[in-house]
């Protein structure tokens, strides 16, 4: 249709929104077609109104954000889990919200079996399954012990832990050591090579790292600033979740002088250096507790609608908020969409699993994909998708973290502090990039991709926050 023809015909008016606009046009004799469209919000309108009108909310969220941004992260020790987590001998920690053996997915079961074999509680996989099914091994979330674990996140008493401390608030957070990629325990593999590697990590890697961390501290050297490494990573092409190349290299540089001075056989030191240098995800297990420290600093702020935990156990996805303390709000875990290794495909992937979404909760990982456009080659999508994802996450967060600057966005701070109310109002769920574990126990990693929490988590959190508001 030409412009002349367009202007020669009566205008067609389509209105969406409040009726006052349509009524005004009709009063002038115009024909109006109303469209019943609303923003894609969710949640009970009464709950949304209760939170929106809560007089405490602005100040509470400001307090929570200030605590998150102020928190630091220093590497202060490396110790066995039984020493720092007060872990009973027959307890295993796992990623995500609480779960029982009967409800555990394939990779979670595989990791639990492997941990039993590693600890010597069972001699065969079948025996491990039997004692786990009988409830002879207690299961508890890592988050209940100020800890986090990637993927299955299974942590046993003999595993060595990074010990990080917040010099501002004094909080502590812990994470086991990263095994590398491929067939590893955290992806549910438990073959002989997996158990052999875990024993080497317990017998050699852990003690050597412990000496390398403690000796400089005892000599008065300042502890390694892990938060500063995370900030530097974002300016070097990492996003802190699925891409940790720069962070792992920086960590190796920081540890190398002390490692060279450890009183251990040269062969052991060489093996440790080779292991760290060949593991591009080595830093992930330092970045996660750094995020955990920051988010834990915001716990217990009445009236705050900020999310403090996002975690998955392979069956359920769970979140916690600053205003509701340790309560979990759960929904069914979704299966990531992305790229697969070898001949694996969508049918081989388990639903989302791992505590590593604490990085997104802090504002890095999927929230900072704009800082690491190369990540799309690993998780799928395009560079514009990565930029658009970060821009969208600004709409559901409370602040920008000036310490986590994103170069391509003019060094704008990463979007930090997920707001339950903003998520509900926009209908935009947080974006997570993640590895994918095989659905069958023992498989290992099958790919990597993108995933979001189920809306149900935020609906439950919204209702609970509104209930707390009315009771205040």
GROMACS .gro file of N, CA and C in nm, residues 361-420:
model
  180
  361UNK      N    1   2.370  -1.573   4.105
  361UNK     CA    2   2.305  -1.504   4.216
  361UNK      C    3   2.385  -1.381   4.256
  362UNK      N    4   2.517  -1.391   4.241
  362UNK     CA    5   2.608  -1.280   4.274
  362UNK      C    6   2.621  -1.180   4.159
  363UNK      N    7   2.580  -1.218   4.038
  363UNK     CA    8   2.585  -1.125   3.926
  363UNK      C    9   2.689  -1.155   3.821
  364UNK      N   10   2.761  -1.268   3.836
  364UNK     CA   11   2.856  -1.307   3.732
  364UNK      C   12   2.797  -1.427   3.658
  365UNK      N   13   2.880  -1.512   3.597
  365UNK     CA   14   2.824  -1.624   3.522
  365UNK      C   15   2.734  -1.576   3.411
  366UNK      N   16   2.614  -1.635   3.401
  366UNK     CA   17   2.520  -1.599   3.296
  366UNK      C   18   2.480  -1.453   3.296
  367UNK      N   19   2.487  -1.388   3.412
  367UNK     CA   20   2.450  -1.247   3.421
  367UNK      C   21   2.556  -1.158   3.358
  368UNK      N   22   2.679  -1.207   3.348
  368UNK     CA   23   2.789  -1.129   3.292
  368UNK      C   24   2.840  -1.189   3.161
  369UNK      N   25   2.752  -1.252   3.087
  369UNK     CA   26   2.794  -1.313   2.961
  369UNK      C   27   2.849  -1.210   2.863
  370UNK      N   28   2.807  -1.084   2.878
  370UNK     CA   29   2.858  -0.979   2.790
  370UNK      C   30   3.009  -0.962   2.806
  371UNK      N   31   3.062  -0.999   2.923
  371UNK     CA   32   3.206  -0.988   2.947
  371UNK      C   33   3.284  -1.098   2.877
  372UNK      N   34   3.215  -1.204   2.837
  372UNK     CA   35   3.282  -1.322   2.780
  372UNK      C   36   3.208  -1.372   2.657
  373UNK      N   37   3.208  -1.293   2.548
  373UNK     CA   38   3.132  -1.336   2.430
  373UNK      C   39   3.177  -1.471   2.376
  374UNK      N   40   3.301  -1.512   2.403
  374UNK     CA   41   3.347  -1.642   2.355
  374UNK      C   42   3.274  -1.757   2.424
  375UNK      N   43   3.202  -1.729   2.534
  375UNK     CA   44   3.130  -1.834   2.605
  375UNK      C   45   3.024  -1.898   2.517
  376UNK      N   46   2.972  -1.824   2.419
  376UNK     CA   47   2.865  -1.880   2.335
  376UNK      C   48   2.914  -2.000   2.256
  377UNK      N   49   3.044  -2.012   2.234
  377UNK     CA   50   3.097  -2.128   2.163
  377UNK      C   51   3.089  -2.253   2.249
  378UNK      N   52   3.070  -2.235   2.378
  378UNK     CA   53   3.065  -2.347   2.471
  378UNK      C   54   2.922  -2.381   2.512
  379UNK      N   55   2.837  -2.279   2.526
  379UNK     CA   56   2.701  -2.303   2.575
  379UNK      C   57   2.594  -2.280   2.469
  380UNK      N   58   2.632  -2.233   2.350
  380UNK     CA   59   2.535  -2.207   2.245
  380UNK      C   60   2.492  -2.062   2.241
  381UNK      N   61   2.420  -2.025   2.135
  381UNK     CA   62   2.375  -1.888   2.117
  381UNK      C   63   2.472  -1.808   2.033
  382UNK      N   64   2.457  -1.676   2.036
  382UNK     CA   65   2.540  -1.586   1.957
  382UNK      C   66   2.594  -1.476   2.046
  383UNK      N   67   2.690  -1.400   1.995
  383UNK     CA   68   2.744  -1.289   2.072
  383UNK      C   69   2.636  -1.186   2.105
  384UNK      N   70   2.548  -1.147   2.009
  384UNK     CA   71   2.438  -1.057   2.047
  384UNK      C   72   2.350  -1.115   2.157
  385UNK      N   73   2.333  -1.248   2.157
  385UNK     CA   74   2.255  -1.309   2.265
  385UNK      C   75   2.321  -1.285   2.401
  386UNK      N   76   2.454  -1.298   2.405
  386UNK     CA   77   2.526  -1.277   2.531
  386UNK      C   78   2.509  -1.133   2.579
  387UNK      N   79   2.520  -1.039   2.488
  387UNK     CA   80   2.504  -0.898   2.525
  387UNK      C   81   2.361  -0.871   2.572
  388UNK      N   82   2.264  -0.925   2.499
  388UNK     CA   83   2.123  -0.902   2.532
  388UNK      C   84   2.088  -0.964   2.668
  389UNK      N   85   2.147  -1.079   2.698
  389UNK     CA   86   2.119  -1.145   2.826
  389UNK      C   87   2.161  -1.057   2.943
  390UNK      N   88   2.282  -1.003   2.936
  390UNK     CA   89   2.328  -0.916   3.044
  390UNK      C   90   2.240  -0.792   3.056
  391UNK      N   91   2.206  -0.732   2.942
  391UNK     CA   92   2.119  -0.613   2.944
  391UNK      C   93   1.984  -0.645   3.010
  392UNK      N   94   1.930  -0.763   2.980
  392UNK     CA   95   1.801  -0.801   3.037
  392UNK      C   96   1.811  -0.824   3.187
  393UNK      N   97   1.922  -0.879   3.233
  393UNK     CA   98   1.936  -0.907   3.376
  393UNK      C   99   1.942  -0.780   3.460
  394UNK      N  100   1.982  -0.668   3.399
  394UNK     CA  101   1.977  -0.541   3.472
  394UNK      C  102   1.833  -0.507   3.513
  395UNK      N  103   1.736  -0.558   3.438
  395UNK     CA  104   1.596  -0.525   3.464
  395UNK      C  105   1.538  -0.603   3.581
  396UNK      N  106   1.607  -0.708   3.626
  396UNK     CA  107   1.552  -0.789   3.735
  396UNK      C  108   1.641  -0.786   3.859
  397UNK      N  109   1.737  -0.694   3.861
  397UNK     CA  110   1.830  -0.685   3.974
  397UNK      C  111   1.820  -0.549   4.042
  398UNK      N  112   1.877  -0.541   4.160
  398UNK     CA  113   1.865  -0.422   4.244
  398UNK      C  114   1.981  -0.326   4.230
  399UNK      N  115   2.095  -0.372   4.176
  399UNK     CA  116   2.213  -0.287   4.176
  399UNK      C  117   2.310  -0.331   4.067
  400UNK      N  118   2.414  -0.249   4.050
  400UNK     CA  119   2.527  -0.284   3.966
  400UNK      C  120   2.649  -0.294   4.057
  401UNK      N  121   2.728  -0.399   4.037
  401UNK     CA  122   2.844  -0.423   4.122
  401UNK      C  123   2.966  -0.355   4.061
  402UNK      N  124   3.010  -0.242   4.115
  402UNK     CA  125   3.122  -0.170   4.054
  402UNK      C  126   3.252  -0.249   4.054
  403UNK      N  127   3.265  -0.347   4.143
  403UNK     CA  128   3.387  -0.427   4.147
  403UNK      C  129   3.394  -0.524   4.031
  404UNK      N  130   3.278  -0.562   3.977
  404UNK     CA  131   3.270  -0.658   3.866
  404UNK      C  132   3.234  -0.582   3.738
  405UNK      N  133   3.330  -0.510   3.684
  405UNK     CA  134   3.305  -0.423   3.569
  405UNK      C  135   3.311  -0.503   3.439
  406UNK      N  136   3.222  -0.467   3.346
  406UNK     CA  137   3.212  -0.535   3.216
  406UNK      C  138   3.264  -0.440   3.108
  407UNK      N  139   3.380  -0.467   3.051
  407UNK     CA  140   3.444  -0.372   2.958
  407UNK      C  141   3.357  -0.332   2.840
  408UNK      N  142   3.293  -0.429   2.774
  408UNK     CA  143   3.220  -0.400   2.651
  408UNK      C  144   3.098  -0.312   2.677
  409UNK      N  145   3.055  -0.303   2.802
  409UNK     CA  146   2.943  -0.217   2.838
  409UNK      C  147   2.992  -0.087   2.902
  410UNK      N  148   3.112  -0.046   2.863
  410UNK     CA  149   3.168   0.077   2.918
  410UNK      C  150   3.206   0.064   3.063
  411UNK      N  151   3.247  -0.057   3.103
  411UNK     CA  152   3.286  -0.088   3.240
  411UNK      C  153   3.171  -0.068   3.338
  412UNK      N  154   3.051  -0.091   3.288
  412UNK     CA  155   2.934  -0.090   3.375
  412UNK      C  156   2.942  -0.210   3.471
  413UNK      N  157   2.902  -0.191   3.596
  413UNK     CA  158   2.906  -0.299   3.693
  413UNK      C  159   2.807  -0.409   3.659
  414UNK      N  160   2.839  -0.532   3.695
  414UNK     CA  161   2.752  -0.645   3.662
  414UNK      C  162   2.618  -0.632   3.735
  415UNK      N  163   2.511  -0.683   3.673
  415UNK     CA  164   2.378  -0.678   3.737
  415UNK      C  165   2.375  -0.771   3.859
  416UNK      N  166   2.348  -0.714   3.976
  416UNK     CA  167   2.365  -0.788   4.101
  416UNK      C  168   2.244  -0.770   4.192
  417UNK      N  169   2.205  -0.880   4.258
  417UNK     CA  170   2.096  -0.874   4.354
  417UNK      C  171   1.961  -0.899   4.288
  418UNK      N  172   1.933  -1.025   4.257
  418UNK     CA  173   1.805  -1.059   4.192
  418UNK      C  174   1.690  -1.023   4.284
  419UNK      N  175   1.593  -0.952   4.230
  419UNK     CA  176   1.478  -0.905   4.307
  419UNK      C  177   1.356  -0.990   4.271
  420UNK      N  178   1.302  -1.062   4.370
  420UNK     CA  179   1.185  -1.147   4.346
  420UNK      C  180   1.070  -1.065   4.288
   0.00000   0.00000   0.00000
